[in-house]
PDB file of C-alpha atoms in Angstrom:
ATOM      1  CA  MET A  16      12.801 -24.713  50.190  1.00 45.00           C
ATOM      2  CA  THR A  17      11.150 -21.355  49.500  1.00 45.00           C
ATOM      3  CA  TYR A  18       7.632 -20.751  48.296  1.00 42.00           C
ATOM      4  CA  THR A  19       8.833 -19.895  44.830  1.00 42.00           C
ATOM      5  CA  GLN A  20      10.920 -23.050  44.512  1.00 45.00           C
ATOM      6  CA  LYS A  21       8.021 -25.263  45.634  1.00 44.00           C
ATOM      7  CA  THR A  22       5.288 -23.815  43.457  1.00 43.00           C
ATOM      8  CA  GLY A  23       7.129 -21.944  40.752  1.00 45.00           C
ATOM      9  CA  LEU A  24       5.092 -18.872  41.668  1.00 44.00           C
ATOM     10  CA  SER A  25       6.686 -15.657  42.725  1.00 42.00           C
ATOM     11  CA  ALA A  26       5.272 -13.728  45.662  1.00 39.00           C
ATOM     12  CA  GLU A  27       6.672 -10.561  44.195  1.00 42.00           C
ATOM     13  CA  PRO A  28       4.554  -8.606  41.725  1.00 40.00           C
ATOM     14  CA  GLY A  29       6.132  -8.439  38.279  1.00 37.00           C
ATOM     15  CA  PRO A  30       5.282  -8.469  34.602  1.00 41.00           C
ATOM     16  CA  PRO A  31       2.737 -11.163  33.831  1.00 42.00           C
ATOM     17  CA  ASP A  32       4.180 -14.219  32.253  1.00 43.00           C
ATOM     18  CA  LYS A  33       3.539 -14.146  28.525  1.00 59.00           C
ATOM     19  CA  SER A  34       1.666 -17.046  27.138  1.00 84.00           C
ATOM     20  CA  GLU A  35       3.322 -19.620  24.960  1.00 89.00           C
ATOM     21  CA  SER A  36       1.309 -18.567  21.922  1.00 90.00           C
ATOM     22  CA  PHE A  37       2.424 -14.941  22.425  1.00 92.00           C
ATOM     23  CA  ARG A  38       6.077 -16.011  22.558  1.00 93.00           C
ATOM     24  CA  THR A  39       5.575 -18.200  19.477  1.00 93.00           C
ATOM     25  CA  ALA A  40       3.957 -15.354  17.539  1.00 93.00           C
ATOM     26  CA  LEU A  41       6.711 -12.921  18.621  1.00 94.00           C
ATOM     27  CA  GLU A  42       9.527 -15.298  17.570  1.00 95.00           C
ATOM     28  CA  ARG A  43       7.854 -16.086  14.285  1.00 95.00           C
ATOM     29  CA  SER A  44       7.399 -12.363  13.625  1.00 95.00           C
ATOM     30  CA  ARG A  45      11.042 -11.666  14.477  1.00 96.00           C
ATOM     31  CA  ARG A  46      12.200 -14.299  12.003  1.00 96.00           C
ATOM     32  CA  LEU A  47       9.869 -12.930   9.322  1.00 96.00           C
ATOM     33  CA  CYS A  48      11.155  -9.363   9.879  1.00 95.00           C
ATOM     34  CA  ALA A  49      14.764 -10.526   9.850  1.00 95.00           C
ATOM     35  CA  SER A  50      14.349 -12.229   6.492  1.00 95.00           C
ATOM     36  CA  ARG A  51      13.024  -9.138   4.719  1.00 94.00           C
ATOM     37  CA  GLU A  52      11.589  -5.672   5.379  1.00 95.00           C
ATOM     38  CA  GLN A  53       8.059  -5.607   6.742  1.00 96.00           C
ATOM     39  CA  CYS A  54       5.667  -2.794   7.610  1.00 96.00           C
ATOM     40  CA  ILE A  55       3.419  -2.718  10.646  1.00 95.00           C
ATOM     41  CA  SER A  56       0.193  -3.385   8.719  1.00 95.00           C
ATOM     42  CA  ASP A  57       1.641  -6.343   6.883  1.00 96.00           C
ATOM     43  CA  ILE A  58       3.089  -7.990  10.044  1.00 95.00           C
ATOM     44  CA  LYS A  59      -0.189  -7.424  11.960  1.00 94.00           C
ATOM     45  CA  SER A  60      -2.239  -9.103   9.216  1.00 94.00           C
ATOM     46  CA  LYS A  61       0.132 -12.063   9.094  1.00 94.00           C
ATOM     47  CA  ILE A  62       0.031 -12.509  12.870  1.00 94.00           C
ATOM     48  CA  GLU A  63      -3.775 -12.332  12.842  1.00 93.00           C
ATOM     49  CA  LYS A  64      -3.852 -14.869  10.048  1.00 94.00           C
ATOM     50  CA  TRP A  65      -1.791 -17.273  12.148  1.00 91.00           C
ATOM     51  CA  GLY A  66      -4.601 -17.097  14.741  1.00 90.00           C
ATOM     52  CA  LEU A  67      -2.272 -17.606  17.719  1.00 88.00           C
ATOM     53  CA  ILE A  68      -3.221 -14.499  19.654  1.00 90.00           C
ATOM     54  CA  SER A  69      -5.906 -11.788  20.062  1.00 84.00           C
ATOM     55  CA  GLY A  70      -5.922  -8.291  18.583  1.00 82.00           C
ATOM     56  CA  ASN A  71      -4.594  -6.475  21.626  1.00 89.00           C
ATOM     57  CA  GLU A  72      -1.554  -8.825  21.785  1.00 93.00           C
ATOM     58  CA  VAL A  73      -0.976  -8.348  18.067  1.00 93.00           C
ATOM     59  CA  GLN A  74      -0.514  -4.621  18.693  1.00 93.00           C
ATOM     60  CA  LYS A  75       1.887  -5.387  21.618  1.00 94.00           C
ATOM     61  CA  ILE A  76       4.010  -7.583  19.266  1.00 95.00           C
ATOM     62  CA  ALA A  77       4.052  -4.886  16.615  1.00 94.00           C
ATOM     63  CA  ASP A  78       5.129  -2.280  19.180  1.00 95.00           C
ATOM     64  CA  GLN A  79       7.864  -4.534  20.473  1.00 95.00           C
ATOM     65  CA  LEU A  80       9.152  -5.245  16.978  1.00 96.00           C
ATOM     66  CA  VAL A  81       9.336  -1.497  16.353  1.00 96.00           C
ATOM     67  CA  ARG A  82      11.222  -0.913  19.671  1.00 96.00           C
ATOM     68  CA  GLU A  83      13.645  -3.707  18.878  1.00 96.00           C
ATOM     69  CA  GLY A  84      14.338  -2.290  15.359  1.00 96.00           C
ATOM     70  CA  PHE A  85      12.871  -5.272  13.461  1.00 96.00           C
ATOM     71  CA  ILE A  86      10.260  -2.924  11.853  1.00 96.00           C
ATOM     72  CA  ASP A  87      11.101   0.559  10.612  1.00 97.00           C
ATOM     73  CA  GLU A  88       8.474   2.098   8.338  1.00 97.00           C
ATOM     74  CA  GLN A  89      10.903   4.590   6.827  1.00 97.00           C
ATOM     75  CA  ARG A  90      13.405   1.791   5.970  1.00 97.00           C
ATOM     76  CA  PHE A  91      10.530  -0.356   4.596  1.00 97.00           C
ATOM     77  CA  ALA A  92       9.134   2.441   2.409  1.00 98.00           C
ATOM     78  CA  GLY A  93      12.549   3.213   0.915  1.00 97.00           C
ATOM     79  CA  ALA A  94      13.230  -0.478   0.113  1.00 97.00           C
ATOM     80  CA  TYR A  95       9.710  -0.944  -1.224  1.00 98.00           C
ATOM     81  CA  ALA A  96       9.997   2.050  -3.573  1.00 98.00           C
ATOM     82  CA  ASN A  97      13.356   0.928  -4.894  1.00 97.00           C
ATOM     83  CA  ASP A  98      12.266  -2.616  -5.427  1.00 97.00           C
ATOM     84  CA  LYS A  99       9.054  -1.636  -7.233  1.00 98.00           C
ATOM     85  CA  LEU A 100      10.967   0.717  -9.526  1.00 97.00           C
ATOM     86  CA  HIS A 101      13.686  -1.794 -10.339  1.00 96.00           C
ATOM     87  CA  TYR A 102      11.725  -5.065 -10.553  1.00 97.00           C
ATOM     88  CA  ASN A 103       8.149  -4.087 -11.346  1.00 97.00           C
ATOM     89  CA  LYS A 104       8.909  -0.919 -13.342  1.00 97.00           C
ATOM     90  CA  TRP A 105       6.376   1.087 -11.379  1.00 98.00           C
ATOM     91  CA  GLY A 106       6.241   4.855 -11.339  1.00 98.00           C
ATOM     92  CA  ARG A 107       6.036   7.188  -8.298  1.00 98.00           C
ATOM     93  CA  ILE A 108       2.241   7.455  -8.322  1.00 98.00           C
ATOM     94  CA  LYS A 109       1.652   3.713  -8.186  1.00 98.00           C
ATOM     95  CA  ILE A 110       4.349   3.226  -5.567  1.00 98.00           C
ATOM     96  CA  ALA A 111       2.865   5.981  -3.389  1.00 98.00           C
ATOM     97  CA  TYR A 112      -0.642   4.530  -3.747  1.00 98.00           C
ATOM     98  CA  ASN A 113       0.453   1.063  -2.738  1.00 98.00           C
ATOM     99  CA  LEU A 114       2.324   2.434   0.302  1.00 98.00           C
ATOM    100  CA  ARG A 115      -0.871   4.275   1.286  1.00 98.00           C
ATOM    101  CA  MET A 116      -2.691   0.928   1.120  1.00 97.00           C
ATOM    102  CA  LYS A 117      -0.063  -0.358   3.621  1.00 97.00           C
ATOM    103  CA  ARG A 118      -1.027   2.549   5.984  1.00 97.00           C
ATOM    104  CA  ILE A 119       2.389   4.231   5.720  1.00 97.00           C
ATOM    105  CA  SER A 120       2.340   7.927   6.698  1.00 97.00           C
ATOM    106  CA  GLU A 121       2.304  10.600   3.955  1.00 98.00           C
ATOM    107  CA  ALA A 122       5.599  12.082   5.111  1.00 98.00           C
ATOM    108  CA  ILE A 123       7.360   8.770   4.905  1.00 97.00           C
ATOM    109  CA  ILE A 124       5.835   8.060   1.465  1.00 98.00           C
ATOM    110  CA  ALA A 125       6.871  11.436   0.169  1.00 98.00           C
ATOM    111  CA  GLU A 126      10.432  10.884   1.330  1.00 98.00           C
ATOM    112  CA  ALA A 127      10.570   7.384  -0.184  1.00 97.00           C
ATOM    113  CA  VAL A 128       9.380   8.360  -3.642  1.00 97.00           C
ATOM    114  CA  ASN A 129      11.445  11.542  -3.714  1.00 97.00           C
ATOM    115  CA  ASN A 130      14.614   9.602  -2.804  1.00 97.00           C
ATOM    116  CA  LEU A 131      14.316   7.463  -5.958  1.00 97.00           C
ATOM    117  CA  ASP A 132      17.270   8.072  -8.272  1.00 96.00           C
ATOM    118  CA  GLU A 133      15.918  10.562 -10.808  1.00 96.00           C
ATOM    119  CA  GLU A 134      18.229   9.449 -13.614  1.00 96.00           C
ATOM    120  CA  GLU A 135      17.323   5.830 -13.112  1.00 96.00           C
ATOM    121  CA  TYR A 136      13.610   6.742 -12.880  1.00 97.00           C
ATOM    122  CA  ARG A 137      13.694   8.587 -16.229  1.00 96.00           C
ATOM    123  CA  GLU A 138      15.739   5.827 -17.794  1.00 97.00           C
ATOM    124  CA  THR A 139      13.209   3.197 -16.715  1.00 97.00           C
ATOM    125  CA  ALA A 140      10.329   5.248 -18.101  1.00 97.00           C
ATOM    126  CA  LEU A 141      12.226   5.841 -21.356  1.00 96.00           C
ATOM    127  CA  LYS A 142      12.866   2.107 -21.799  1.00 96.00           C
ATOM    128  CA  ILE A 143       9.170   1.353 -21.302  1.00 97.00           C
ATOM    129  CA  VAL A 144       8.090   4.086 -23.772  1.00 96.00           C
ATOM    130  CA  VAL A 145      10.571   2.872 -26.417  1.00 95.00           C
ATOM    131  CA  SER A 146       9.304  -0.704 -26.077  1.00 95.00           C
ATOM    132  CA  LEU A 147       5.706   0.468 -26.351  1.00 94.00           C
ATOM    133  CA  LEU A 148       6.535   2.532 -29.360  1.00 92.00           C
ATOM    134  CA  LYS A 149       8.172  -0.465 -31.059  1.00 92.00           C
ATOM    135  CA  ALA A 150       5.120  -2.608 -30.266  1.00 91.00           C
ATOM    136  CA  ARG A 151       2.785  -0.004 -31.785  1.00 86.00           C
ATOM    137  CA  LYS A 152       4.630   0.685 -35.010  1.00 87.00           C
ATOM    138  CA  GLY A 153       2.443   1.622 -37.931  1.00 82.00           C
ATOM    139  CA  GLU A 154      -0.397   2.972 -35.802  1.00 84.00           C
ATOM    140  CA  ASP A 155      -1.752   6.476 -36.134  1.00 89.00           C
ATOM    141  CA  PRO A 156       0.653   8.591 -34.072  1.00 87.00           C
ATOM    142  CA  ARG A 157      -2.167  10.319 -32.100  1.00 91.00           C
ATOM    143  CA  SER A 158      -3.899   7.092 -31.053  1.00 92.00           C
ATOM    144  CA  ARG A 159      -0.524   5.374 -30.453  1.00 92.00           C
ATOM    145  CA  ASN A 160       0.621   8.193 -28.119  1.00 93.00           C
ATOM    146  CA  ALA A 161      -2.748   8.180 -26.333  1.00 94.00           C
ATOM    147  CA  ARG A 162      -2.421   4.440 -25.672  1.00 95.00           C
ATOM    148  CA  ILE A 163       1.117   4.845 -24.440  1.00 95.00           C
ATOM    149  CA  LEU A 164       0.105   7.663 -22.152  1.00 96.00           C
ATOM    150  CA  ARG A 165      -2.632   5.513 -20.666  1.00 96.00           C
ATOM    151  CA  SER A 166      -0.339   2.558 -20.287  1.00 96.00           C
ATOM    152  CA  MET A 167       2.340   4.625 -18.549  1.00 97.00           C
ATOM    153  CA  GLN A 168      -0.247   6.170 -16.195  1.00 97.00           C
ATOM    154  CA  GLY A 169      -1.427   2.639 -15.353  1.00 97.00           C
ATOM    155  CA  ARG A 170       2.181   1.891 -14.344  1.00 97.00           C
ATOM    156  CA  GLY A 171       2.186   4.984 -12.172  1.00 98.00           C
ATOM    157  CA  PHE A 172       4.330   7.333 -14.244  1.00 98.00           C
ATOM    158  CA  GLU A 173       3.498  10.994 -14.337  1.00 97.00           C
ATOM    159  CA  TYR A 174       1.650  12.300 -17.421  1.00 96.00           C
ATOM    160  CA  GLU A 175       4.113  15.162 -17.875  1.00 96.00           C
ATOM    161  CA  LEU A 176       7.086  12.834 -17.887  1.00 96.00           C
ATOM    162  CA  THR A 177       5.548  10.447 -20.465  1.00 96.00           C
ATOM    163  CA  ARG A 178       4.432  13.377 -22.639  1.00 95.00           C
ATOM    164  CA  ASP A 179       7.959  14.840 -22.532  1.00 95.00           C
ATOM    165  CA  LEU A 180       9.447  11.468 -23.476  1.00 94.00           C
ATOM    166  CA  LEU A 181       7.041  11.068 -26.428  1.00 92.00           C
ATOM    167  CA  ARG A 182       7.860  14.570 -27.705  1.00 90.00           C
ATOM    168  CA  SER A 183      11.621  14.004 -27.481  1.00 85.00           C
ATOM    169  CA  ASP A 184      13.518  12.300 -30.250  1.00 65.00           C
ATOM    170  CA  ILE A 185      13.740   8.786 -29.017  1.00 65.00           C
TER     171      ILE A 185
END
């Protein structure tokens, strides 16, 4: 019987055995990333919230997930932008702001918001403006338009786009 068989210890130097909590956090993170797109900052905060491992190991897990393709910030930003336009009816400004809060790089943010379908983007903005106009029937046109402009800016749509939509025959 060899030394390794008796003790379970290897005499050869190798990578240190990862702790059980590290493996648990890694597997949990993989499952989470496989179920839906995640960004690095979100996955790190979730791992830290679990309290299984320390900060240095959290970064190691994030790096490993990126290497394995579970996390791709560009893929995440594109999916995030499309989802927020379709489901939340957000404009480019609000989408970009929220991606910045998730610590996504400016180049990736610019690509994600610029890749939104322009026709669908304008159509979404138009539907919102039309519904706001219907809700504000009978108001003074100047104050109504000012309210609609503020509302659309709050949703993250560009001032110029909203102004153009209000000036067009809807």
